[in-house]
Coordinates of C-alpha atoms in Angstrom, one line a residue:
M1302 CA 0.0 0.0 0.0
A1303 CA 1.2 3.5 -0.7
L1304 CA -0.2 7.0 -0.2
A1305 CA -3.0 7.7 -2.7
G1306 CA -2.5 11.3 -3.6
G1307 CA -1.6 11.8 -7.2
L1308 CA -0.5 8.2 -7.8
L1309 CA -1.3 6.2 -10.9
L1310 CA -3.4 3.4 -9.4
S1311 CA -5.4 5.3 -6.8
G1312 CA -8.4 7.5 -7.0
C1313 CA -11.9 8.7 -6.6
S1314 CA -12.9 10.3 -9.8
F1315 CA -15.2 13.1 -10.9
K1316 CA -16.1 11.0 -14.0
T1317 CA -15.2 7.4 -14.3
P1318 CA -15.0 6.2 -17.9
A1319 CA -16.3 2.7 -18.7
P1320 CA -13.3 0.3 -18.5
K1321 CA -12.0 -1.3 -21.6
P1322 CA -13.2 -4.8 -21.5
L1323 CA -10.6 -7.2 -20.0
S1324 CA -11.8 -9.8 -22.4
S1325 CA -8.8 -9.0 -24.5
F1326 CA -6.7 -10.6 -21.7
S1327 CA -7.6 -14.1 -20.6
Q1328 CA -8.2 -14.0 -16.8
D1329 CA -7.2 -17.7 -16.5
P1330 CA -3.7 -17.7 -14.9
A1331 CA -3.0 -21.2 -16.2
L1332 CA -3.1 -20.0 -19.8
Y1333 CA 0.1 -18.0 -19.2
L1334 CA 2.1 -21.0 -18.1
A1335 CA 4.9 -21.3 -20.7
S1336 CA 7.7 -23.1 -18.9
S1337 CA 8.2 -24.9 -15.6
Y1338 CA 10.8 -24.7 -12.9
A1339 CA 11.3 -25.5 -9.3
L1340 CA 13.6 -24.8 -6.4
D1341 CA 15.9 -27.4 -5.0
Q1342 CA 14.5 -28.7 -1.7
E1343 CA 17.3 -27.3 0.4
R1344 CA 16.7 -23.7 -0.9
E1345 CA 13.0 -24.1 -0.5
Q1346 CA 13.3 -25.2 3.1
A1347 CA 15.7 -22.3 3.8
L1348 CA 13.2 -19.8 2.6
A1349 CA 10.4 -21.4 4.6
K1350 CA 12.6 -21.3 7.8
D1351 CA 13.3 -17.7 7.2
Y1352 CA 9.6 -17.0 6.7
L1353 CA 8.6 -18.7 9.9
T1354 CA 11.4 -17.0 11.9
R1355 CA 10.1 -13.6 10.7
H1356 CA 6.5 -14.6 11.2
L1357 CA 7.1 -15.6 14.9
S1358 CA 9.7 -12.9 15.6
P1359 CA 7.3 -10.6 17.6
W1360 CA 7.1 -13.2 20.3
S1361 CA 10.9 -12.9 20.9
S1362 CA 11.0 -9.1 20.9
T1363 CA 12.2 -7.5 24.1
A1364 CA 11.4 -3.9 23.1
P1365 CA 9.1 -2.1 20.6
R1366 CA 10.4 -1.9 17.1
E1367 CA 8.5 1.4 16.6
N1368 CA 9.6 4.6 18.3
R1369 CA 7.2 7.3 19.5
L1370 CA 7.6 9.3 16.3
S1371 CA 6.6 6.4 14.0
T1372 CA 3.8 5.2 16.3
F1373 CA 2.1 8.6 16.5
W1374 CA 2.8 10.1 13.1
G1375 CA -0.9 9.8 12.2
L1376 CA -1.8 12.0 15.1
R1377 CA 0.6 14.8 14.1
S1378 CA -0.7 14.6 10.5
A1379 CA -4.3 14.8 11.7
K1380 CA -3.6 17.8 13.9
S1381 CA -2.3 19.7 10.9
H1382 CA -4.9 18.5 8.5
P1383 CA -7.9 16.7 10.1
G1384 CA -9.3 15.6 6.7
Y1385 CA -12.8 14.6 6.0
G1386 CA -15.1 12.0 7.6
E1387 CA -17.6 9.5 6.2
N1388 CA -20.2 12.3 5.9
R1389 CA -17.8 14.2 3.5
L1390 CA -17.5 17.0 6.1
P1391 CA -14.3 18.1 7.8
N1392 CA -13.3 16.1 10.9
S1393 CA -13.5 18.4 13.9
K1394 CA -10.5 19.6 15.9
E1395 CA -12.3 18.5 19.1
W1396 CA -12.7 15.0 17.8
I1397 CA -9.0 14.8 17.0
E1398 CA -8.2 16.1 20.4
R1399 CA -10.4 13.3 22.0
L1400 CA -8.4 10.7 20.0
E1401 CA -5.2 12.3 21.2
Y1402 CA -6.2 12.0 24.8
E1403 CA -7.1 8.3 24.4
M1404 CA -3.8 7.6 22.6
N1405 CA -1.9 8.6 25.8
E1406 CA 1.3 9.4 23.8
E1407 CA 3.2 10.4 26.9
G1408 CA 2.7 6.9 28.4
Y1409 CA 4.1 5.0 25.4
P1410 CA 5.0 2.2 25.6
S1411 CA 2.6 1.1 28.3
L1412 CA 2.7 -2.6 27.5
L1413 CA 5.2 -5.2 26.3
E1414 CA 3.3 -8.5 25.9
P1415 CA 3.4 -11.1 23.2
G1416 CA 0.0 -11.7 21.6
I1417 CA -1.8 -13.2 18.7
I1418 CA -4.5 -11.9 16.4
T1419 CA -7.6 -14.0 17.0
Q1420 CA -10.0 -12.6 14.4
D1421 CA -9.3 -10.9 11.1
T1422 CA -9.0 -7.2 11.8
D1423 CA -8.0 -3.8 10.5
A1424 CA -4.7 -2.4 11.6
R1425 CA -5.4 1.4 11.9
V1426 CA -3.2 4.5 12.0
M1427 CA -5.4 5.9 14.7
P1428 CA -7.5 4.1 17.3
T1429 CA -10.8 4.4 15.5
H1430 CA -12.8 2.8 12.7
K1431 CA -13.8 6.2 11.5
P1432 CA -12.0 7.3 8.3
R1433 CA -9.8 10.3 7.4
F1434 CA -10.2 11.2 3.7
Y1435 CA -7.9 13.9 2.5
D1436 CA -10.0 15.8 0.0
F1437 CA -13.1 14.5 -1.8
K1438 CA -12.6 17.2 -4.5
K1439 CA -9.4 15.6 -5.7
A1440 CA -9.1 12.3 -7.6
G1441 CA -7.2 9.8 -5.5
E1442 CA -7.9 11.7 -2.2
G1443 CA -11.5 10.6 -1.5
Y1444 CA -13.3 7.2 -1.2
P1445 CA -12.0 4.5 -0.8
F1446 CA -8.7 6.0 0.2
D1447 CA -9.0 6.3 4.0
Y1448 CA -5.6 7.4 5.2
W1449 CA -6.1 5.8 8.5
Q1450 CA -6.5 2.3 7.0
N1451 CA -3.0 1.0 7.4
S1452 CA -3.4 -2.7 6.8
Y1453 CA -5.3 -5.9 7.6
L1454 CA -4.1 -8.6 10.0
F1455 CA -5.3 -12.2 9.6
S1456 CA -6.1 -14.3 12.6
G1457 CA -3.1 -16.3 13.7
T1458 CA -0.7 -13.4 13.2
P1459 CA 1.8 -13.2 16.1
V1460 CA 2.2 -9.7 17.5
L1461 CA 3.9 -7.7 20.2
I1462 CA 1.4 -5.6 22.1
T1463 CA 3.1 -2.3 23.0
H1464 CA 0.5 0.2 24.0
A1465 CA -3.2 0.7 24.9
T1466 CA -5.6 3.5 24.7
R1467 CA -6.7 4.9 28.1
D1468 CA -10.0 3.0 27.8
R1469 CA -8.2 -0.1 26.6
E1470 CA -10.6 -0.5 23.7
W1471 CA -7.6 -0.4 21.3
F1472 CA -4.1 -2.0 21.5
Y1473 CA -1.1 -0.9 19.4
V1474 CA 0.5 -4.0 18.0
E1475 CA 3.6 -4.9 16.0
A1476 CA 3.5 -7.9 13.6
S1477 CA 6.5 -9.0 11.6
F1478 CA 5.5 -6.9 8.6
V1479 CA 3.3 -4.1 9.9
S1480 CA 2.2 -2.1 13.0
G1481 CA -1.0 -0.4 13.9
W1482 CA -4.0 0.0 16.2
V1483 CA -6.4 -3.0 16.5
R1484 CA -9.5 -3.5 18.6
S1485 CA -8.4 -5.1 21.9
L1486 CA -11.1 -7.8 21.5
A1487 CA -9.3 -9.0 18.2
V1488 CA -6.0 -9.9 20.0
A1489 CA -5.1 -12.1 22.9
R1490 CA -2.1 -12.4 25.2
A1491 CA 0.2 -15.3 24.3
S1492 CA 1.5 -17.0 27.4
S1493 CA 4.7 -19.1 27.4
A1494 CA 2.7 -22.3 27.5
F1495 CA 0.6 -21.1 24.5
K1496 CA 3.7 -20.2 22.5
G1497 CA 5.4 -23.5 23.5
E1498 CA 2.6 -25.5 21.9
V1499 CA 3.8 -24.3 18.5
E1500 CA 7.2 -25.8 19.0
G1501 CA 5.8 -29.3 19.1
V1502 CA 3.5 -29.2 16.1
L1503 CA 3.9 -31.5 13.1
G1504 CA 4.3 -28.6 10.8
W1505 CA 2.3 -25.8 9.3
A1506 CA -0.6 -25.8 6.8
I1507 CA -1.7 -23.3 4.2
P1508 CA -5.2 -23.0 2.7
L1509 CA -5.5 -23.7 -1.0
N1510 CA -8.7 -21.6 -1.3
D1511 CA -9.5 -18.1 -0.1
S1512 CA -12.7 -18.9 1.9
I1513 CA -12.7 -22.1 3.9
P1514 CA -14.8 -22.1 7.0
L1515 CA -13.3 -23.8 10.1
Y1516 CA -15.4 -25.4 12.9
D1517 CA -14.7 -26.9 16.2
S1518 CA -15.9 -30.4 17.2
Q1519 CA -19.3 -29.1 18.2
G1520 CA -19.8 -27.4 14.8
E1521 CA -19.2 -23.9 16.1
F1522 CA -17.6 -21.5 13.7
L1523 CA -13.9 -20.7 14.5
D1524 CA -12.4 -19.0 11.6
R1525 CA -12.3 -18.5 7.8
A1526 CA -9.1 -19.8 6.2
R1527 CA -7.8 -17.6 3.5
L1528 CA -4.7 -17.6 1.2
G1529 CA -1.8 -16.3 3.2
K1530 CA -2.8 -17.7 6.5
L1531 CA -0.8 -20.3 8.4
Y1532 CA -2.1 -22.9 10.8
P1533 CA -0.1 -25.2 13.1
I1534 CA -0.8 -28.9 12.3
H1535 CA -1.8 -30.8 15.5
A1536 CA -2.6 -34.2 13.9
L1537 CA -2.8 -36.0 10.6
E1538 CA -4.9 -39.1 10.0
G1539 CA -5.8 -40.3 6.6
E1540 CA -7.4 -37.5 4.6
T1541 CA -8.1 -35.4 7.7
L1542 CA -5.9 -32.7 9.2
T1543 CA -6.4 -31.4 12.7
L1544 CA -5.4 -27.7 12.8
K1545 CA -4.7 -25.5 15.8
V1546 CA -6.8 -22.3 15.7
P1547 CA -6.1 -19.4 18.1
K1548 CA -9.0 -17.9 20.0
R1549 CA -9.4 -15.3 22.8
G1550 CA -10.3 -16.7 26.2
A1551 CA -12.7 -15.0 28.6
S1552 CA -9.8 -13.2 30.4
G1553 CA -8.0 -12.0 27.3
E1554 CA -5.6 -14.9 27.1
A1555 CA -4.9 -16.9 24.0
I1556 CA -6.0 -20.5 23.8
W1557 CA -5.7 -23.1 21.1
Q1558 CA -8.8 -24.8 19.7
E1559 CA -8.8 -27.6 17.2
S1560 CA -10.5 -27.9 13.8
Q1561 CA -10.6 -30.9 11.5
V1562 CA -10.4 -30.2 7.8
S1563 CA -9.9 -32.1 4.6
R1564 CA -6.4 -32.5 3.4
S1565 CA -7.6 -31.6 -0.1
D1566 CA -8.2 -28.0 1.0
F1567 CA -4.8 -27.5 2.6
A1568 CA -1.1 -28.1 1.8
P1569 CA 2.0 -28.4 4.0
F1570 CA 3.9 -25.1 4.2
P1571 CA 5.6 -24.1 2.0
L1572 CA 3.8 -25.0 -1.2
S1573 CA 6.6 -25.6 -3.7
F1574 CA 7.6 -22.5 -5.6
T1575 CA 6.6 -23.3 -9.1
P1576 CA 4.8 -21.4 -11.9
E1577 CA 2.0 -24.1 -11.7
N1578 CA 1.4 -23.5 -8.0
G1579 CA 1.6 -19.7 -8.5
A1580 CA -1.2 -20.0 -11.1
R1581 CA -3.1 -22.4 -8.9
L1582 CA -3.2 -19.9 -6.1
A1583 CA -3.8 -16.9 -8.4
A1584 CA -6.9 -18.6 -9.8
K1585 CA -8.5 -18.4 -6.3
L1586 CA -7.9 -14.7 -6.2
M1587 CA -9.1 -13.6 -9.6
G1588 CA -11.8 -11.0 -9.5
E1589 CA -11.5 -10.2 -5.8
K1590 CA -12.4 -6.6 -5.3
Y1591 CA -9.7 -4.1 -4.5
G1592 CA -9.4 -3.2 -0.9
W1593 CA -7.2 -0.2 0.0
G1594 CA -5.1 -1.2 3.0
G1595 CA -7.2 -4.4 3.4
M1596 CA -10.5 -2.4 3.6
Y1597 CA -13.5 -4.7 3.9
G1598 CA -11.1 -7.6 4.2
N1599 CA -10.1 -7.3 0.5
R1600 CA -6.5 -7.0 -0.6
D1601 CA -4.6 -4.2 -2.2
C1602 CA -1.7 -4.7 -4.6
S1603 CA 1.0 -5.5 -2.0
A1604 CA -1.2 -7.7 0.1
M1605 CA -2.2 -9.8 -2.9
V1606 CA 1.5 -10.3 -3.8
R1607 CA 2.5 -11.0 -0.2
D1608 CA -0.2 -13.6 0.4
L1609 CA 0.5 -15.4 -2.9
V1610 CA 4.3 -15.7 -2.7
G1611 CA 4.1 -16.1 1.0
S1612 CA 2.2 -19.3 0.6
M1613 CA 5.2 -20.6 -1.4
G1614 CA 7.6 -19.7 1.4
V1615 CA 8.8 -16.2 0.4
W1616 CA 8.4 -13.5 3.1
L1617 CA 7.8 -9.9 2.0
P1618 CA 7.3 -6.7 3.9
R1619 CA 4.0 -4.8 3.7
N1620 CA 4.1 -2.0 1.2
S1621 CA 4.9 -1.9 -2.5
A1622 CA 8.1 0.2 -2.3
A1623 CA 9.5 -2.0 0.5
Q1624 CA 8.7 -5.2 -1.4
A1625 CA 10.5 -3.9 -4.5
K1626 CA 13.6 -2.9 -2.6
F1627 CA 13.7 -5.7 0.1
Q1628 CA 17.1 -7.5 0.3
G1629 CA 18.4 -5.7 -2.8
G1630 CA 18.4 -6.8 -6.4
F1631 CA 16.2 -4.1 -7.7
V1632 CA 16.8 -3.5 -11.4
D1633 CA 16.2 0.2 -12.1
L1634 CA 14.5 0.8 -15.5
S1635 CA 13.3 4.4 -14.9
A1636 CA 15.7 6.0 -17.4
L1637 CA 14.7 3.7 -20.3
E1638 CA 12.0 4.3 -23.0
P1639 CA 8.9 2.2 -22.5
K1640 CA 9.8 -0.3 -25.3
E1641 CA 13.2 -0.8 -23.8
K1642 CA 11.7 -1.4 -20.3
E1643 CA 9.5 -4.2 -21.7
S1644 CA 12.4 -5.8 -23.6
R1645 CA 14.4 -5.9 -20.4
I1646 CA 11.6 -7.5 -18.5
L1647 CA 11.0 -10.1 -21.2
A1648 CA 14.7 -11.0 -21.2
E1649 CA 15.5 -10.9 -17.5
A1650 CA 12.4 -11.2 -15.3
I1651 CA 11.3 -14.7 -14.1
P1652 CA 7.6 -15.6 -14.8
W1653 CA 5.8 -15.9 -11.5
A1654 CA 8.9 -14.9 -9.5
S1655 CA 9.5 -11.2 -10.4
L1656 CA 7.9 -8.1 -8.9
L1657 CA 7.4 -5.1 -11.2
Y1658 CA 7.2 -1.8 -9.4
L1659 CA 6.0 1.7 -10.1
K1660 CA 5.3 4.4 -7.6
G1661 CA 2.5 3.2 -5.4
H1662 CA 1.9 -0.1 -7.1
I1663 CA 3.4 -3.6 -7.3
M1664 CA 2.7 -6.4 -9.8
L1665 CA 3.7 -10.0 -10.3
Y1666 CA 5.2 -10.8 -13.7
I1667 CA 3.6 -14.0 -15.1
G1668 CA 5.3 -14.2 -18.5
E1669 CA 5.1 -13.2 -22.2
H1670 CA 2.0 -13.4 -24.3
K1671 CA 2.0 -12.3 -28.0
G1672 CA 5.2 -10.4 -27.4
R1673 CA 3.9 -8.5 -24.4
A1674 CA 4.9 -8.7 -20.7
M1675 CA 1.8 -9.9 -18.7
V1676 CA 1.2 -9.1 -15.0
L1677 CA -1.1 -10.3 -12.2
H1678 CA -2.0 -7.4 -10.0
D1679 CA -4.6 -6.0 -7.7
A1680 CA -5.4 -2.5 -9.0
W1681 CA -7.8 0.3 -8.4
G1682 CA -7.5 2.0 -11.8
I1683 CA -5.6 4.0 -14.4
R1684 CA -5.5 7.8 -14.3
T1685 CA -7.6 9.7 -16.8
E1686 CA -7.7 13.3 -17.8
G1687 CA -10.4 15.2 -19.5
S1688 CA -12.5 18.4 -19.6
E1689 CA -14.2 17.5 -16.3
G1690 CA -11.0 17.0 -14.5
E1691 CA -8.9 14.0 -13.4
G1692 CA -10.6 10.6 -13.0
R1693 CA -9.9 6.9 -13.1
L1694 CA -10.4 4.0 -15.5
I1695 CA -11.5 1.5 -12.9
L1696 CA -10.0 -2.0 -12.8
G1697 CA -11.2 -2.5 -9.3
G1698 CA -9.5 -5.8 -8.2
V1699 CA -7.3 -8.7 -9.1
V1700 CA -6.8 -8.8 -12.8
I1701 CA -4.4 -10.0 -15.5
T1702 CA -3.3 -7.4 -18.0
D1703 CA -0.4 -6.3 -20.1
L1704 CA 1.5 -3.2 -19.2
S1705 CA -0.4 -1.0 -21.7
V1706 CA -3.9 -1.7 -20.3
G1707 CA -6.0 1.4 -20.9
E1708 CA -4.2 2.3 -24.1
G1709 CA -6.6 3.8 -26.6
V1710 CA -9.3 4.6 -24.0
E1711 CA -10.5 8.2 -24.1
G1712 CA -8.7 10.3 -21.4
V1713 CA -5.9 7.8 -20.7
K1714 CA -2.6 9.5 -21.6
E1715 CA 0.5 7.6 -22.5
K1716 CA 2.2 9.0 -19.4
S1717 CA -0.4 7.2 -17.3
L1718 CA 0.2 3.7 -18.7
L1719 CA 1.8 1.1 -16.5
L1720 CA 4.7 0.7 -18.8
H1721 CA 5.4 4.4 -19.0
R1722 CA 5.4 4.7 -15.2
L1723 CA 7.3 1.5 -14.5
E1724 CA 10.4 2.1 -12.4
G1725 CA 12.0 -1.4 -12.3
F1726 CA 11.7 -5.0 -11.2
R1727 CA 13.1 -7.4 -8.7
N1728 CA 13.5 -11.2 -9.1
L1729 CA 12.4 -13.0 -6.0
L1730 CA 14.6 -16.0 -7.0
S1731 CA 18.0 -16.1 -8.7
P1732 CA 18.0 -17.7 -12.2
L1733 CA 20.9 -19.8 -10.8
E1734 CA 18.8 -21.4 -8.1
I1735 CA 15.8 -22.6 -10.2
K1736 CA 15.8 -26.0 -11.8
K1737 CA 14.1 -26.6 -15.1
P1738 CA 12.8 -30.1 -16.0

C-alpha cells in the first residue's frame, strides 16, 4: 500500500469512464504457463525457515520496534490536516483532540506483551474505525482512500502488544510486517505455554482456497481460512488434518482450539515455488475486489502479492516500495524508454517470480503473451484526464493485464500507462537457483 495522492493506481474520480473490457486478456492464470521450474529442496526449506522465523519474531521481541515518532505520526498529521469523515464534512478539531487524549502518547510504551490476532481485523493508523479522507474534490484523495486504514491482519498473526488507549478498547501491535492499532477484542495475550505448543507441532498448513470455514468439534464456527494464513498442524490421520486455531479466552488470554479439515483443502507449508502453483493460487484470487489497505477484508496490490508468494515460502514486507527494494536486487529501468523497459523484463524477469514496481503499485510478472509482458495485479484504476478533470479508469480488483492496459481509452494519456510509469523490477529468485525439467 502507498499514499493515494496523485498516484497512478489510486483515485476517486469526478467522472469514471467505462473500463476497456478485460476480455482481450484471458483471466485464467493457467493459460500463461509457458515453462516450468522448481527450487531445490534445500533452498525451499531455507526460505520457509526464514519465513517462519520472521512470522514468529514478535514473540521474541524485548522492546518495541517502533519509536514514538513512527507510532504517533498519524496524530501529528491529523492535527495539521484533520481531513474529512464518512459524511464528507471536515473532521473536527475537538474529535482529533479526544483521540489524542485516548492515545496517551506520553505513556508510550505502556505494554510489552506477546500476543496473537484471534480474528481478522483492520490495523489502523489511529484508534478508531472512523475514516480520514484527505479531500473529496481531488481524484485519489476521497473514497475509498482512508488514510487511517494502514493494513489488515489475519487471525493467527503473532504480534507484540506495545500500547493501549486509556479506555483499553484499542491496542497498538507490531506484527513482523506491519504495525497499527487494533481492537483489543481481536487480539489475545500469548503465554509461554501457549507459545510453547507451536514448537511441538507436526508442521504448518496453508489454505488452497480463499474462503474455507473452520469449525470446532461441536460445529461452532472458529475462523475462515484464507490464502496467506498459516495454521499449526496438530494431527494428521488419513485424509483429515487437525489444525490449531487461536482464539481469545474470557480473560483475554490466547487459547488453542482444534478444527478438523480435509487434506484436499490445505497443503503443507511451504507450497513448492513453481509457476504451476503460482497460477493455482492466483486462480483463487481472480476477480477479488480491490481493498485499500485491506479495507472490507479485501486485498490491495502489495497484500495480494504478499499472500500469494508467502504461501510458497517467500516472506515480503507490507508496502509496494519495500517489497520492490527488500534485500536488494532491484533493477532500475526508470531511465529507459517504454519499449526498452518491456524488452528488459521479457529478457531478464522470471515468470511468477519477479515483482514489477512503479510508484504506489506492485505487480507479479507472469510471462510473455504475444510479445507483451503480462502481469497479475490488484489495481484500483488507471489515471484519466479530461475536460471535467482527473478521473480513473477503474480496474477494481485482481486482474491479469499487459503493461499497456487502458491504451486507446479516451482520457488515458501515454504517461499514465503502467509501462510508462514503470520504475523497475526485482527477481524473488535467482536464475541460478531454479531448476528446469
